[in-house]
Coordinates of C-alpha atoms and ligand atoms in Angstrom, one line a residue:
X1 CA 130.0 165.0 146.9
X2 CA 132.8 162.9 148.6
X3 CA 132.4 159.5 149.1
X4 CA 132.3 158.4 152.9
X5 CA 134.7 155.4 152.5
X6 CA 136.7 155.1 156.4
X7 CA 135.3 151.7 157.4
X8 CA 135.7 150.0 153.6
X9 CA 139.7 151.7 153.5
X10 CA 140.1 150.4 157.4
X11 CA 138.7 146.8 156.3
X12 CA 141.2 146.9 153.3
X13 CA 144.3 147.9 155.4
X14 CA 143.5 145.2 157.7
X15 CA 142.6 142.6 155.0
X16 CA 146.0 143.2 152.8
X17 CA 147.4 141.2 156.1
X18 CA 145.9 138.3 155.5
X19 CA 144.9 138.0 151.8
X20 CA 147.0 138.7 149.1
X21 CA 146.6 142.1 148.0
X22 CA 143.8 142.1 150.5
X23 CA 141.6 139.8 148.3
X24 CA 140.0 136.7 147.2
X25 CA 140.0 137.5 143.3
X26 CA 142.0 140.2 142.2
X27 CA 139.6 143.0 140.5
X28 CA 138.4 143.5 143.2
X29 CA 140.8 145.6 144.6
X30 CA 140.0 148.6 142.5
X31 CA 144.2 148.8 140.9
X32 CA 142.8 150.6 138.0
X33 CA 140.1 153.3 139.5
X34 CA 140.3 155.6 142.2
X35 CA 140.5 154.7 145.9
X36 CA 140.4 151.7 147.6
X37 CA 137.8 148.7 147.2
X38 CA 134.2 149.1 149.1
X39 CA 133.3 146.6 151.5
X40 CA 129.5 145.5 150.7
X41 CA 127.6 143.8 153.4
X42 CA 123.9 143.3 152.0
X43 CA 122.3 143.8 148.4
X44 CA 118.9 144.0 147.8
X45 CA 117.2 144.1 144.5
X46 CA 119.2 146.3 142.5
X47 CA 120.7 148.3 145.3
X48 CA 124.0 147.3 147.5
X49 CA 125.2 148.7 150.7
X50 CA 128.6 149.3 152.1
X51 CA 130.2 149.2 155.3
X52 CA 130.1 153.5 155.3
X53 CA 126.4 153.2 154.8
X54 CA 127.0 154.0 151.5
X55 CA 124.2 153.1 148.8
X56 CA 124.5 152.2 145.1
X57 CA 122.8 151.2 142.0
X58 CA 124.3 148.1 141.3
X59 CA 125.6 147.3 137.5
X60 CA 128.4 144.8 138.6
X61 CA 125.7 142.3 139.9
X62 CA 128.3 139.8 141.6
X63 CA 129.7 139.9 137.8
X64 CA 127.1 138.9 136.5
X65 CA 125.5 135.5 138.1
X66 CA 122.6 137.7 139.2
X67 CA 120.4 138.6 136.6
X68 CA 117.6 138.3 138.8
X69 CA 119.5 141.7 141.7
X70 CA 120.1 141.0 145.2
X71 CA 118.2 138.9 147.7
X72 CA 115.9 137.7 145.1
X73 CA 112.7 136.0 147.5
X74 CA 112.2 133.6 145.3
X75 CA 115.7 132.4 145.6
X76 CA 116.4 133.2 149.1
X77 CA 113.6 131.0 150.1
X78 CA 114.3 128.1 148.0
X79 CA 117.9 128.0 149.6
X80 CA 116.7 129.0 153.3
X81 CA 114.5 125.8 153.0
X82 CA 117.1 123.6 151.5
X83 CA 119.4 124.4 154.4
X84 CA 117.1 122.8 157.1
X85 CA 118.1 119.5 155.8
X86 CA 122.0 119.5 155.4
X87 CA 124.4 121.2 153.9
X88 CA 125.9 118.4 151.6
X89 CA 125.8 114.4 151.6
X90 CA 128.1 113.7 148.6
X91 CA 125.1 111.6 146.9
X92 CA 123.1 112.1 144.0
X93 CA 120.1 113.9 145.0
X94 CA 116.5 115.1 143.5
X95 CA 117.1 118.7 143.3
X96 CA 119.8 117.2 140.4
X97 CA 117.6 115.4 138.8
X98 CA 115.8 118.5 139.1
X99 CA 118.1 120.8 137.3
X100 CA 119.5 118.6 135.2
X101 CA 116.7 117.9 133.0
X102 CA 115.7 121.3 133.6
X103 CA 118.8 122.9 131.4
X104 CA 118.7 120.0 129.4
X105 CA 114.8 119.9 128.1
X106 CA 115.2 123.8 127.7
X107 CA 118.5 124.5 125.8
X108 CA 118.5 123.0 121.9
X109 CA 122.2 122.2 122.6
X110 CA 122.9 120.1 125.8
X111 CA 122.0 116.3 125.9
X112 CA 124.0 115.5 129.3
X113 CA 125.9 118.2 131.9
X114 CA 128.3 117.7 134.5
X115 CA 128.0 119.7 137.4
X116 CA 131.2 121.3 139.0
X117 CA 131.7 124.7 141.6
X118 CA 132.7 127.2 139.2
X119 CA 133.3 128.4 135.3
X120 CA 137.4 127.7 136.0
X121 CA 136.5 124.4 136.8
X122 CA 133.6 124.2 134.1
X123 CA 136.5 125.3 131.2
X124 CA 139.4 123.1 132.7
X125 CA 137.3 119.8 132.4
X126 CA 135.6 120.8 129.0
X127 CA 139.1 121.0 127.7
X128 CA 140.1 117.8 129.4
X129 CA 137.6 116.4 127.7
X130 CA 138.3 117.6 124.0
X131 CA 141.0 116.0 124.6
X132 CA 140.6 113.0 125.7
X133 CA 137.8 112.6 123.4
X134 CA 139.6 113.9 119.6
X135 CA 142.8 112.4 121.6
X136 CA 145.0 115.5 120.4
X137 CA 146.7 117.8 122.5
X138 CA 146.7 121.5 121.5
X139 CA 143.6 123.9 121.5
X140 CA 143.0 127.3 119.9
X141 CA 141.9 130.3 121.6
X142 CA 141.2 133.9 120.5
X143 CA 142.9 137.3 122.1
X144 CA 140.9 138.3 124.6
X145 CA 139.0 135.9 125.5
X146 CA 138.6 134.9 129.0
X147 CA 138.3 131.6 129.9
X148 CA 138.9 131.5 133.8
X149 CA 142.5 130.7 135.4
X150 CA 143.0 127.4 133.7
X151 CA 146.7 127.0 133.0
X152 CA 146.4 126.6 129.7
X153 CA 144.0 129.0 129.0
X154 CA 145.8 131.8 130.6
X155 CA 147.5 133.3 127.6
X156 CA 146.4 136.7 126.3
X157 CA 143.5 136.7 128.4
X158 CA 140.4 139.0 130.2
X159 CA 140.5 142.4 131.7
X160 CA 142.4 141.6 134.7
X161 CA 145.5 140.9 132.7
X162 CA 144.5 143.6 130.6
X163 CA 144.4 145.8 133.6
X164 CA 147.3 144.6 135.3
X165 CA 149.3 144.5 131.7
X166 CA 149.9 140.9 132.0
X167 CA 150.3 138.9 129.1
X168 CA 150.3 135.5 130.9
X169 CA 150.7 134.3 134.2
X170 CA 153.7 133.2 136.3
X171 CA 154.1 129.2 137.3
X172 CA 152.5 128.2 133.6
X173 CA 155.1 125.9 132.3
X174 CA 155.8 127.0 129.0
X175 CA 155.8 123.2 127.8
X176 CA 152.2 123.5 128.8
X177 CA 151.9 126.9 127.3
X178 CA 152.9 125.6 123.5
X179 CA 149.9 123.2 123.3
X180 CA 147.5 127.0 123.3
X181 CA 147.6 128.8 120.1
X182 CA 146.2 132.2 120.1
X183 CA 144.8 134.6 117.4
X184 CA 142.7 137.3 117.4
X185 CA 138.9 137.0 117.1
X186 CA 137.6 137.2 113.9
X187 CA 140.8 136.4 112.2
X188 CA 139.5 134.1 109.3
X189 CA 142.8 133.7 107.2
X190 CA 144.7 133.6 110.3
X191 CA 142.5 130.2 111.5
X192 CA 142.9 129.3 107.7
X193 CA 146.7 128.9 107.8
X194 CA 146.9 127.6 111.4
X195 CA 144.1 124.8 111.1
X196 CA 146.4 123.6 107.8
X197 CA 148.9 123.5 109.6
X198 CA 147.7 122.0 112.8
X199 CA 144.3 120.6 112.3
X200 CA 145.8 117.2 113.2
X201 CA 147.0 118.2 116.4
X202 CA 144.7 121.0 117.9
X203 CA 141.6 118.9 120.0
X204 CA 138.6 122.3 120.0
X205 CA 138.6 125.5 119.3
X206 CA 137.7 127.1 122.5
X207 CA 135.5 130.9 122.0
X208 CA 133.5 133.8 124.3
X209 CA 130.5 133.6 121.4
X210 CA 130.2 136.8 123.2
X211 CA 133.4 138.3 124.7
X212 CA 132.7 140.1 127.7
X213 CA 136.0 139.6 129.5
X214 CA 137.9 142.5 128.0
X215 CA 135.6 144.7 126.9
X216 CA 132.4 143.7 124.7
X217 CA 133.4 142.3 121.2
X218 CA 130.3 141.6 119.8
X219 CA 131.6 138.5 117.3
X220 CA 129.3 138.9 113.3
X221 CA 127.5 135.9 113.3
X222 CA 129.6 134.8 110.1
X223 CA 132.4 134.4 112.1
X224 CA 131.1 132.0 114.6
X225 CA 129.2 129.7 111.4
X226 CA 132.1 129.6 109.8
X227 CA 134.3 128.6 112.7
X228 CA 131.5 126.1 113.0
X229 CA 132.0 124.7 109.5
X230 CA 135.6 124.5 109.7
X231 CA 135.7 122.3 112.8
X232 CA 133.1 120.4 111.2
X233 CA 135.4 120.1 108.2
X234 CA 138.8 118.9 110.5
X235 CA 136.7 117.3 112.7
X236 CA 137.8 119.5 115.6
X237 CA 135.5 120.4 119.0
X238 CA 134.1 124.0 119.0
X239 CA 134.0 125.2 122.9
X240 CA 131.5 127.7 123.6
X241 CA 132.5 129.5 126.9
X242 CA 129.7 130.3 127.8
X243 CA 130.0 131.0 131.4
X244 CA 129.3 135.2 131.3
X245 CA 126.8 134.6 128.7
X246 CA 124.9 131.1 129.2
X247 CA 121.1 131.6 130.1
X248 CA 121.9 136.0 130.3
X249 CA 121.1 136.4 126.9
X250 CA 118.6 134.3 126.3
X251 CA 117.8 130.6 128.2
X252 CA 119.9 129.2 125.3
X253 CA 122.6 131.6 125.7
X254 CA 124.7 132.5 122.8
X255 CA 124.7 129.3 120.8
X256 CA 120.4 129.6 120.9
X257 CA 121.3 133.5 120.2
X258 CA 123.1 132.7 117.1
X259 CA 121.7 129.7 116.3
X260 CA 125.2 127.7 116.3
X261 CA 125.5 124.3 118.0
X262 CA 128.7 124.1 119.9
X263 CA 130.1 120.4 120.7
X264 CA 130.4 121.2 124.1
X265 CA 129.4 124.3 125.8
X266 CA 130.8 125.8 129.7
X267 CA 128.5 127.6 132.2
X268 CA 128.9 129.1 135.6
X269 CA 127.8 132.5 136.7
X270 CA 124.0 132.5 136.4
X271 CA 123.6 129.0 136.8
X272 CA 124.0 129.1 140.7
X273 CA 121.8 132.1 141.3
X274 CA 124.9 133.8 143.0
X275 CA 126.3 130.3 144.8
X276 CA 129.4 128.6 143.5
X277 CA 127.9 126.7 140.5
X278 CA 129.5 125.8 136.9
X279 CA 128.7 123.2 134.4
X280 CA 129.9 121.7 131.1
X281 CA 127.7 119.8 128.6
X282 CA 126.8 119.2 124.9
X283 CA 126.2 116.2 122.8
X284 CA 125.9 112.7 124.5
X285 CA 128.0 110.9 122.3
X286 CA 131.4 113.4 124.1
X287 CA 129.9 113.4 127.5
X288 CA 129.7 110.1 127.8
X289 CA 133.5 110.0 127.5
X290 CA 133.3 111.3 131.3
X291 CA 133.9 109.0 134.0
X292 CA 132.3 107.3 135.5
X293 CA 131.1 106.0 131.8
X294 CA 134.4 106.9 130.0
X295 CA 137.9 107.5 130.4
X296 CA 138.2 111.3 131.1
X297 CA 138.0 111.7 134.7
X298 CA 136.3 114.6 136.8
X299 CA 135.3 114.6 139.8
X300 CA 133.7 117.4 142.9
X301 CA 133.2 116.7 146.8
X302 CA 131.2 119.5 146.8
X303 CA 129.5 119.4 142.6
X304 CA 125.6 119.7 142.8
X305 CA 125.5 120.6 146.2
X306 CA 121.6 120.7 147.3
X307 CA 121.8 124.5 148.1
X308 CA 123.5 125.7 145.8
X309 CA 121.3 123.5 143.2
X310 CA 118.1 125.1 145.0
X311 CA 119.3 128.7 144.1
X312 CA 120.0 127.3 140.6
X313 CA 116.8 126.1 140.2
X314 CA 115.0 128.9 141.5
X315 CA 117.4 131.6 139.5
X316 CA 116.3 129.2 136.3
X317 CA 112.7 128.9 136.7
X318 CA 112.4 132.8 136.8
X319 CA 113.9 132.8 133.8
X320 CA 111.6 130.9 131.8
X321 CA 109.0 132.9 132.5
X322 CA 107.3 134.3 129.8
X323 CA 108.8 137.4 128.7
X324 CA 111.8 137.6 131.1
X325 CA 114.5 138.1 128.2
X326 CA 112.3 140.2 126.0
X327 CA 111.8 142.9 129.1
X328 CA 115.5 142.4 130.0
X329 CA 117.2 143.2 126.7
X330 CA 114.0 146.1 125.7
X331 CA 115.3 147.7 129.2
X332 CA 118.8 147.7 128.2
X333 CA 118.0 148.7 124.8
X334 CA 116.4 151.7 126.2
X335 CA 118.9 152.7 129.2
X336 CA 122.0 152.1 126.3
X337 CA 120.0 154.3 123.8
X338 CA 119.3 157.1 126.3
X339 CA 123.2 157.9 127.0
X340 CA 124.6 157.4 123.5
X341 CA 121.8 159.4 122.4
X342 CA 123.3 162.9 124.4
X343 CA 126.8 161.6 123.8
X344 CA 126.2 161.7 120.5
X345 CA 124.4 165.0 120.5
X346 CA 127.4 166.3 122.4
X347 CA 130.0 164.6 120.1
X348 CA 131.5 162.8 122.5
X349 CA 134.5 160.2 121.6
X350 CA 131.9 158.1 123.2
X351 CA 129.5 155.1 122.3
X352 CA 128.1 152.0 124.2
X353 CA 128.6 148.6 123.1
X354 CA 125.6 146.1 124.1
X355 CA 123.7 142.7 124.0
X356 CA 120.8 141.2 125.8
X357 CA 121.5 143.3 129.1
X358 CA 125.0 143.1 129.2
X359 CA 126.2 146.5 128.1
X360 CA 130.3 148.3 127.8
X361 CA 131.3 151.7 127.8
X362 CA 133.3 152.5 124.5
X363 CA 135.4 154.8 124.3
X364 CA 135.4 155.6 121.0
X365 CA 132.8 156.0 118.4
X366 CA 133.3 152.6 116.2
X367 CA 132.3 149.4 116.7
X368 CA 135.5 147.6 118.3
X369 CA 135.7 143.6 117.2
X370 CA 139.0 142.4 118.7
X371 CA 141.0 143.4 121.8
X372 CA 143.6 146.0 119.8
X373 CA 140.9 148.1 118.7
X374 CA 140.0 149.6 122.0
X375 CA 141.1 152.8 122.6
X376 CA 144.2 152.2 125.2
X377 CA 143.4 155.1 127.2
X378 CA 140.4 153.1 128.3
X379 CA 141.5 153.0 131.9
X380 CA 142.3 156.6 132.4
X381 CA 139.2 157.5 131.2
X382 CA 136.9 154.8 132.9
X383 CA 138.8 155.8 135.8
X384 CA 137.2 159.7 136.3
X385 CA 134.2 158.1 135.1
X386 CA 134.1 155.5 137.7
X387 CA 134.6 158.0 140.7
X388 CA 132.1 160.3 139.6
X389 CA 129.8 157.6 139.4
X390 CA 130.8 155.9 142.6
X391 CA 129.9 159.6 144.2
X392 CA 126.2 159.9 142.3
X393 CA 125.8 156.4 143.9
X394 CA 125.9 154.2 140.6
X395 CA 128.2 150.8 141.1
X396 CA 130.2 149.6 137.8
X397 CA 133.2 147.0 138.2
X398 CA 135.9 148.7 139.0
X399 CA 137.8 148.3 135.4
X400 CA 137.2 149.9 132.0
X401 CA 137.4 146.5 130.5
X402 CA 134.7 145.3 132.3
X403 CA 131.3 145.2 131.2
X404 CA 127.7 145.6 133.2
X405 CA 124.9 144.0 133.5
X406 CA 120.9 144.6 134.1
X407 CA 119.0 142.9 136.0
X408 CA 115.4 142.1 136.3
X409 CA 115.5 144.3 139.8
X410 CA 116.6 147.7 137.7
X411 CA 113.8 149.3 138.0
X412 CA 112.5 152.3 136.0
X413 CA 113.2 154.4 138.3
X414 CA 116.8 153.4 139.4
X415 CA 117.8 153.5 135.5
X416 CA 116.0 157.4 135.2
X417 CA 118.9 157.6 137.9
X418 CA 121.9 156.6 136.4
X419 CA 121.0 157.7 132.4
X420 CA 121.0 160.9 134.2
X421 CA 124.2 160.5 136.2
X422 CA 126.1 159.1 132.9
X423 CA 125.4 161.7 131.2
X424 CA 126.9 164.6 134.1
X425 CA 129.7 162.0 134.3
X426 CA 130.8 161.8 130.8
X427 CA 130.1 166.0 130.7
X428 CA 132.4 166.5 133.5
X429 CA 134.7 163.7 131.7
X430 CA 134.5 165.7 128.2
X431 CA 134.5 169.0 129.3
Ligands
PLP1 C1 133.8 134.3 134.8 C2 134.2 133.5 133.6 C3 135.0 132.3 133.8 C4 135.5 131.9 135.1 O1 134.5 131.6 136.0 P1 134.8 131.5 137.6 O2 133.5 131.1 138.2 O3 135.2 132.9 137.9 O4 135.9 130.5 137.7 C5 135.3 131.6 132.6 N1 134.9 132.0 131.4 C6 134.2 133.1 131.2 C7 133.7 133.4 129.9 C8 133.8 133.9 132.3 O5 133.1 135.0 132.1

């Protein structure tokens, strides 16, 4: 079946005149898959709709802030009554109280937050903040690891650069660049020799607990204790980022997953509910290093807005409910289980990599750990995959490195659906 796509390929040509690229982040714009990007104007559940009239499964989910599908009621209301009262005042309000002690009392590893507008924003102050509070200058980060487009932070990072083959961005000064070291994930000896070496100078070790920016690298537990111990040992910060996998898998994210207690952990994503919410927070004794108490200043015109607190609130409170993670992660179990079961019958070069509901198409039959060991053909793969897909009417982010996500709104039904188309896909992929 071919894709009706004239209005979304019109709306590109005329976007590329006034965005770069024609876009506002750039995986959007479908560089590594077939075609050009489709222009969605409404979601609703687990379903989106182009501008064609085009209808899909969703498994991008916004990337991931909405656990809860599209045009949740519960949300929509809770921000369509906000919005009779103002948009912002640039105050402390309620609805922060609100949420505030609502992460706080429910996550074993946050004493105080700060509230900013996204994950970039959550990571750049969190690192700020290492510093200013170990008062040493370099950090450590691990290959492949994406921790937003903080300068410092954008050496060997996420899927976009993956995609686009870029090691590291332009306009990073490379005096800037030297205070990142970078090693890849679960590289004991290798943190070994460089914490001897610079234990005296490197502020936090900054981690994914659960990489899902460049594929899924599902970390052994042992690594992330240790790495725990050692910074305990050269009294160093550990950084969870925590932004793709705060409150997705599990209310305590990865930290309450692995039951490893992070100095100061980053959020974004699902904390707004699908508006333009991040947070950092940990132990009291660092946050209170942050202005207006301490010395490390942050600050946000727009940081705990009321509506897009009410969304977070709302998106959090469904959460808590009894049994939400337990049905998210047995439905993902099951959908995961489904296709690797007739890929495996098949013999496909094939498996699925998958936690909580956040799932990644392998290509390749091992587990894969750090960013060289998956299979560099990814993209030409994903990429026939991806169309055929796209044509049964089943969304994925356009990028073999990126991962998906299920929501509470995939119903039975819809996942029936795509198990079904996966498995045509990857027979007509195989054949
Ligand atoms: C998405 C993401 C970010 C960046 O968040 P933005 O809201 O896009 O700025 C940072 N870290 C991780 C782990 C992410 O997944």
């Amino acid at each position: 079946m071919q894709l009706k796509r004239d209005t979304s390929d019109q709306l590109f040509e005329e976007a590329k005149k006034y965005f770069p690229g024609g876009v506002n982040s750039p995986v959007r714009a479908f560089k590594s898959v077939h075609g050009s990007p489709l222009f969605i104007h409404k979601g609703d559940k687990d379903r989106i709709y182009d501008e064609d009239g085009n209808e899909f499964i969703d498994f991008c989910c916004s990337w991931g802030p909405l656990i809860h599908g599209h045009n949740h009621p519960a949300i929509r209301e809770a921000v369509a009554e906000t919005i009779q009262h103002g948009l912002s005042f640039g105050t402390p309000t309620r609805s922060g109280v609100k949420i505030g002690q609502l992460i706080t009392e429910n996550h074993s590893y946050l004493d105080k937050v700060r509230f900013v507008c996204s994950g970039t924003e959550a990571v750049m102050s969190a690192i700020r903040l290492a510093r200013g509070y170990t008062g040493k200058t370099k950090i450590l980060k691990f290959e492949g690891c994406y921790h937003g487009h903080v300068d410092s932070l954008m050496v060997k990072a996420g899927s976009g650069l993956a995609t686009f083959g870029i090691s590291t961005s332009a306009g990073i000064p490379e005096a800037l660049a030297q205070e990142t070291l970078v090693l890849p994930l679960n590289d004991l000896a290798g943190v070994e020799t460089l914490l001897a070496e610079h234990h005296e100078d490197l502020a936090c070790i900054i981690i994914e607990p659960i990489p899902a920016n460049n594929g899924l690298l599902i970390q052994d537990t042992s690594f992330l204790v240790w790495l725990r111990k050692l910074c305990d040992d050269y009294k160093i910060l550990l950084i969870f980022d925590e932004v793709i996998s705060g409150f997705r898998v599990g209310f305590e994210g990865a930290a309450g997953h692995y039951k490893v207690a992070p100095d100061l952990i980053t959020f974004g994503k699902i904390l707004g509910g699908g508006m333009p919410v991040g947070a950092f927070g940990g132990k009291a004794e660092i946050m209170d290093h942050v202005a207006p108490l301490g010395p490390v200043y942050q600050a946000g015109t727009l940081s705990a807005n009321p509506v897009a607190i009410a969304a977070g609130i709302a998106s959090l409170e469904l959460c808590l409910q009894e049994g939400f993670y337990e049905n998210l992660q047995l439905k993902t179990m099951d959908f995961v289980q489904r296709i690797t079961e007739h890929t495996a019958a098949k013999g496909y070069d094939f498996s699925m990599q998958q936690i909580g509901s956040i799932f990644w198409l392998n290509f390749g039959k091992h587990r894969v750990i750090t960013s060289d060991q998956i299979n560099p053909e990814v993209n030409d793969l994903f990429k026939v995959l991806h169309l055929e897909l796209l044509q049964k009417g089943i969304y994925l982010g356009p990028s073999g490195y990126e991962v998906g996500f299920i929501s509470s709104a995939h119903t039975q039904e819809s996942l029936d659906i795509t198990v079904q188309a996966m498995c045509d896909s990857l027979d007509t992929l195989y054949r």
